[in-house]
Amino acid sequence: MDAGGKLCRRNVKYPSLNNFARQQPFNLGDFAPMKSVCSSHIGLVALSVVLAALIFITQNGAAEPSPGKFSVQTRDFTLNFEAEAGGRLYQHPIGADDPNAKLRRDDEFYPQAGDGYVWEPALQVTHADGNTSTALLFDDVLQTNETPDVELTRIQLHDPAYPMEVTLCFRAHRQDDVIEEWTEIRHQESKPITLERMASTSLLLTPNVYLTHFFGDWAKEMLNPITGQLTPGTEVLDSKLGVRAAQFQNPNFLLSLNGTATETNGTVLAGSLAWSGSFQLAFDDNNESVRAICGINPFASAYHLKPNETFTTPTMIWVWSSHGLGEMSRKFHDWARDFGMRDGRKTRSVLLNNWEATGFDFDFNRIVGLYDPAKALGVELFLLDDGWFGNKYPRVNDHAGLGDWQPNHSRLPDGLAPLAATAVQHGLRFGIWMEPEMVNPNSELFQEHPDWVIAQPKRDLDLQRNQLVLDLTRPEVQAFEWQSIQNILGVPDITYAKWDCNRYVTQPGSSYLAPDRQSELWIDYVHALYALMDKTAKAFPDTEMMLCSGGGGRADYGALKYFQEFWPSDNTDPVARVPMQWDYSYFFPPIAIASHVTHMGNRPMHFACSVAMSARFGMDLDLNKLSPEDKAVCAGAIAAYKNIREITLPGDLYRLEDPHDNFRGALNFVSPDKTRAVVFAFQLKDGESVPVHPQGLDPAKVYLVHELNPAPGRAAIPQEGKSLTGETLMRDGILPSCSKALEASVIELGL
Ligand code: GLA
């Protein structure tokens, strides 16, 4: 070990493990370095290499692991690794009973293609000389405490035949039982190497794993959870959309070990890939173990890595619970509020969006006309949606204007500033919609720069929603988008923005990238996008941002860290939102899930408001057209929401009654100090009036029961006004006021 704590790890030859078939378990202790040829101090260095590989550095007081074995550990979740000097790195499958079980070649961690491993690899490289094999040998592991609760583990590997290094990184959040995992790859070969596949993770589990994943489509995001036992073979879930993670398949999934899990029982591992582009989640079951290999989709994405550059994979987020899905989500939410999103501990303003109210049909006066009624109702923030820009090609419908980010002269003669200033004069914050990555062919931008779009030469332009994606790998496009964003968000009094992305890539061609680098478009695009989002978040720290992608196409933690919330779906029908928001809540805290009251589905206003109140509440209604009755319901909902948002936004979520194929959905939130709670019951079909049983209350505390914003004409709930202990409430339940389809009940349990 040198003075800086680095370990000598070069020039040592080790026995090849290539001949180990999977039927031949071996004891890692059987291996020893054959020969050391460090250029100087041979004997000493040889010794230090052996020692270095056997000694695992632990800093800042963490426990000293045994030689050859080490683990990445949170409170309840442990990844056990094993390696020997100069040998390969192995993982004991999660769920394995015997931590001393003999390991097999199949148990190699982060397996590489081309040198003996025959299953789905985590890494596949073509070296500068054309060799398609890679072998990774263990060098050392470094564990450091980033904070008292967060430990970073960096496992160093190298290829003995090539100057290539791989660092496997794990950030363990002890209290939240969350492990973030990613990989760094670099080399000093004479020319670029080609990364054919480079997974973020390759965790091994014992068999008998159930996978829950979510297939959907536009307006059907997360509505269709599918659970099944993994069987031998490889199950692949993926997306090939380029500039967004999801439309059909979602990058979030659940694994339950030893049988399916319930909200309160079962061992669960939730996985979420933080990547807003094409992804692949492969579950490789070889009968002996199951491997989850998740990362960037290798499909058409060969990446040329130059010498001395580091490729960092997207982060995989793993969340563990031994007590079912509910506990898993509460830990996930806690982690997300602190590390996965912006301002996860700040409250949120009640928002009114004009999209459902006006669509593209508005001008200055029509928008200003919405302010007074909004303020009167209790709204705190107004969001102006699509349609405010474009002059030669005005954005009066979705056929024109994208790319021309100048306010439309006839609609907004003095630009955005007076609109924002007037909102502030009316006591409202002001927000704006933008879609900086897109262009309509009917735009001045496209006419000036037809080569700036992602398209394939010799093919007709493939439009989606009449638009094209700008090629963010091109520096001029990066500069243009950054300038557009600054121009828009720099307008005084704009403190909120919705960043949209209404199409995906169908013709992955770049006129900027050289012909032999076309396959890098998918990855370089997302990296450039994150650079832009990062700059935006840093330059406008007080501007709250909503992440939207034609609905929920970017509901992923890769982008969310630059945003305060995401738009889960263009489907705002509350009947769909009850199960949809239930499913999103496995992975995302309700503070991040935008939930707006609209007329979609023509549901009763009380039901629509109650559903929206269970996440990040907003409205998308023409308030001037509401009946007096609906207006009163909305005003009551806003007042109630302002009362309970200090419970729902930072609080613990308990999912009580699954709305999928059920007559009712129910959940409750408990404030962090357990002094307050709120129960939601959403009646989806007519049913018997049965109590809802809240969870997570303090059994000894006394709670005052009070239905919030009760639906007009319904009898008070039997426990209204009663003070009951948490124990009684959890045991006997609360009878909500809803029993008929499309009725809802929101009940506060307070001081
Ligand atoms: C997308 C969004 C909508 C709205 C429109 C505007 O579809 O999901 O909420 O902003 O774009 O064009």
PDB file of N, CA, C and O and ligand atoms in Angstrom, residues 218 353 355 360 385-386 395 433 465 498 500 502 548 550-551 567 570, ligand 1:
ATOM      1  N   TRP A 218     -49.462   5.305 -23.434  1.00  0.00           N
ATOM      2  CA  TRP A 218     -49.881   6.673 -23.168  1.00  0.00           C
ATOM      3  C   TRP A 218     -51.270   6.633 -22.492  1.00  0.00           C
ATOM      4  O   TRP A 218     -52.144   5.897 -22.919  1.00  0.00           O
ATOM      5  N   ASN A 353     -53.556  24.895 -13.443  1.00  0.00           N
ATOM      6  CA  ASN A 353     -53.024  24.848 -14.804  1.00  0.00           C
ATOM      7  C   ASN A 353     -54.152  25.241 -15.757  1.00  0.00           C
ATOM      8  O   ASN A 353     -55.308  24.922 -15.507  1.00  0.00           O
ATOM      9  N   TRP A 355     -54.362  24.246 -18.990  1.00  0.00           N
ATOM     10  CA  TRP A 355     -54.414  23.399 -20.191  1.00  0.00           C
ATOM     11  C   TRP A 355     -55.815  22.865 -20.458  1.00  0.00           C
ATOM     12  O   TRP A 355     -56.344  22.989 -21.567  1.00  0.00           O
ATOM     13  N   PHE A 360     -55.131  25.529 -26.403  1.00  0.00           N
ATOM     14  CA  PHE A 360     -54.299  26.523 -27.097  1.00  0.00           C
ATOM     15  C   PHE A 360     -55.011  27.870 -27.259  1.00  0.00           C
ATOM     16  O   PHE A 360     -54.435  28.807 -27.797  1.00  0.00           O
ATOM     17  N   ASP A 385     -49.775  26.864 -19.684  1.00  0.00           N
ATOM     18  CA  ASP A 385     -49.324  25.696 -20.453  1.00  0.00           C
ATOM     19  C   ASP A 385     -48.980  26.105 -21.883  1.00  0.00           C
ATOM     20  O   ASP A 385     -48.757  27.283 -22.204  1.00  0.00           O
ATOM     21  N   ASP A 386     -48.972  25.138 -22.736  1.00  0.00           N
ATOM     22  CA  ASP A 386     -48.586  25.259 -24.144  1.00  0.00           C
ATOM     23  C   ASP A 386     -49.401  26.340 -24.873  1.00  0.00           C
ATOM     24  O   ASP A 386     -50.567  26.562 -24.552  1.00  0.00           O
ATOM     25  N   ARG A 395     -48.058  29.177 -32.325  1.00  0.00           N
ATOM     26  CA  ARG A 395     -48.397  27.911 -31.665  1.00  0.00           C
ATOM     27  C   ARG A 395     -49.874  27.962 -31.268  1.00  0.00           C
ATOM     28  O   ARG A 395     -50.222  28.027 -30.075  1.00  0.00           O
ATOM     29  N   TRP A 433     -44.935  26.665 -19.205  1.00  0.00           N
ATOM     30  CA  TRP A 433     -44.675  25.384 -19.898  1.00  0.00           C
ATOM     31  C   TRP A 433     -43.595  25.599 -20.950  1.00  0.00           C
ATOM     32  O   TRP A 433     -43.552  26.634 -21.615  1.00  0.00           O
ATOM     33  N   ARG A 465     -46.719  13.639 -33.036  1.00  0.00           N
ATOM     34  CA  ARG A 465     -47.406  14.874 -32.633  1.00  0.00           C
ATOM     35  C   ARG A 465     -46.868  16.040 -33.467  1.00  0.00           C
ATOM     36  O   ARG A 465     -46.623  17.122 -32.960  1.00  0.00           O
ATOM     37  N   LYS A 498     -42.903  23.795 -16.238  1.00  0.00           N
ATOM     38  CA  LYS A 498     -43.200  22.410 -16.626  1.00  0.00           C
ATOM     39  C   LYS A 498     -42.365  22.120 -17.865  1.00  0.00           C
ATOM     40  O   LYS A 498     -42.509  22.802 -18.884  1.00  0.00           O
ATOM     41  N   ASP A 500     -41.604  19.709 -20.734  1.00  0.00           N
ATOM     42  CA  ASP A 500     -42.299  18.618 -21.418  1.00  0.00           C
ATOM     43  C   ASP A 500     -41.406  17.981 -22.477  1.00  0.00           C
ATOM     44  O   ASP A 500     -40.388  18.556 -22.887  1.00  0.00           O
ATOM     45  N   ASN A 502     -42.703  15.598 -25.705  1.00  0.00           N
ATOM     46  CA  ASN A 502     -43.893  14.908 -26.186  1.00  0.00           C
ATOM     47  C   ASN A 502     -43.670  13.893 -27.293  1.00  0.00           C
ATOM     48  O   ASN A 502     -44.624  13.526 -27.977  1.00  0.00           O
ATOM     49  N   CYS A 548     -42.245  16.338 -17.268  1.00  0.00           N
ATOM     50  CA  CYS A 548     -43.392  15.776 -17.978  1.00  0.00           C
ATOM     51  C   CYS A 548     -42.892  15.212 -19.296  1.00  0.00           C
ATOM     52  O   CYS A 548     -41.992  15.772 -19.912  1.00  0.00           O
ATOM     53  N   GLY A 550     -45.103  13.763 -22.310  1.00  0.00           N
ATOM     54  CA  GLY A 550     -46.309  13.231 -22.939  1.00  0.00           C
ATOM     55  C   GLY A 550     -47.045  12.328 -21.973  1.00  0.00           C
ATOM     56  O   GLY A 550     -47.426  11.211 -22.306  1.00  0.00           O
ATOM     57  N   GLY A 551     -47.193  12.796 -20.747  1.00  0.00           N
ATOM     58  CA  GLY A 551     -47.637  11.952 -19.652  1.00  0.00           C
ATOM     59  C   GLY A 551     -46.420  11.518 -18.854  1.00  0.00           C
ATOM     60  O   GLY A 551     -45.507  12.310 -18.611  1.00  0.00           O
ATOM     61  N   TRP A 567     -45.078  14.555 -13.875  1.00  0.00           N
ATOM     62  CA  TRP A 567     -46.447  14.371 -14.350  1.00  0.00           C
ATOM     63  C   TRP A 567     -46.615  12.896 -14.679  1.00  0.00           C
ATOM     64  O   TRP A 567     -45.950  12.372 -15.566  1.00  0.00           O
ATOM     65  N   ASP A 570     -51.175  11.718 -18.746  1.00  0.00           N
ATOM     66  CA  ASP A 570     -52.205  12.634 -19.242  1.00  0.00           C
ATOM     67  C   ASP A 570     -53.597  12.120 -18.893  1.00  0.00           C
ATOM     68  O   ASP A 570     -54.591  12.799 -19.141  1.00  0.00           O
TER      69      ASP A 570
HETATM   70  C1  GLA B   1     -48.489  17.122 -23.032  1.00  0.00           C
HETATM   71  C2  GLA B   1     -48.707  17.219 -21.552  1.00  0.00           C
HETATM   72  C3  GLA B   1     -49.985  17.971 -21.266  1.00  0.00           C
HETATM   73  C4  GLA B   1     -49.919  19.346 -21.912  1.00  0.00           C
HETATM   74  C5  GLA B   1     -49.637  19.210 -23.386  1.00  0.00           C
HETATM   75  C6  GLA B   1     -49.387  20.554 -24.031  1.00  0.00           C
HETATM   76  O1  GLA B   1     -49.422  16.279 -23.623  1.00  0.00           O
HETATM   77  O2  GLA B   1     -48.731  15.933 -20.970  1.00  0.00           O
HETATM   78  O3  GLA B   1     -50.190  18.094 -19.879  1.00  0.00           O
HETATM   79  O4  GLA B   1     -48.911  20.106 -21.293  1.00  0.00           O
HETATM   80  O5  GLA B   1     -48.504  18.401 -23.625  1.00  0.00           O
HETATM   81  O6  GLA B   1     -49.143  20.451 -25.383  1.00  0.00           O
END
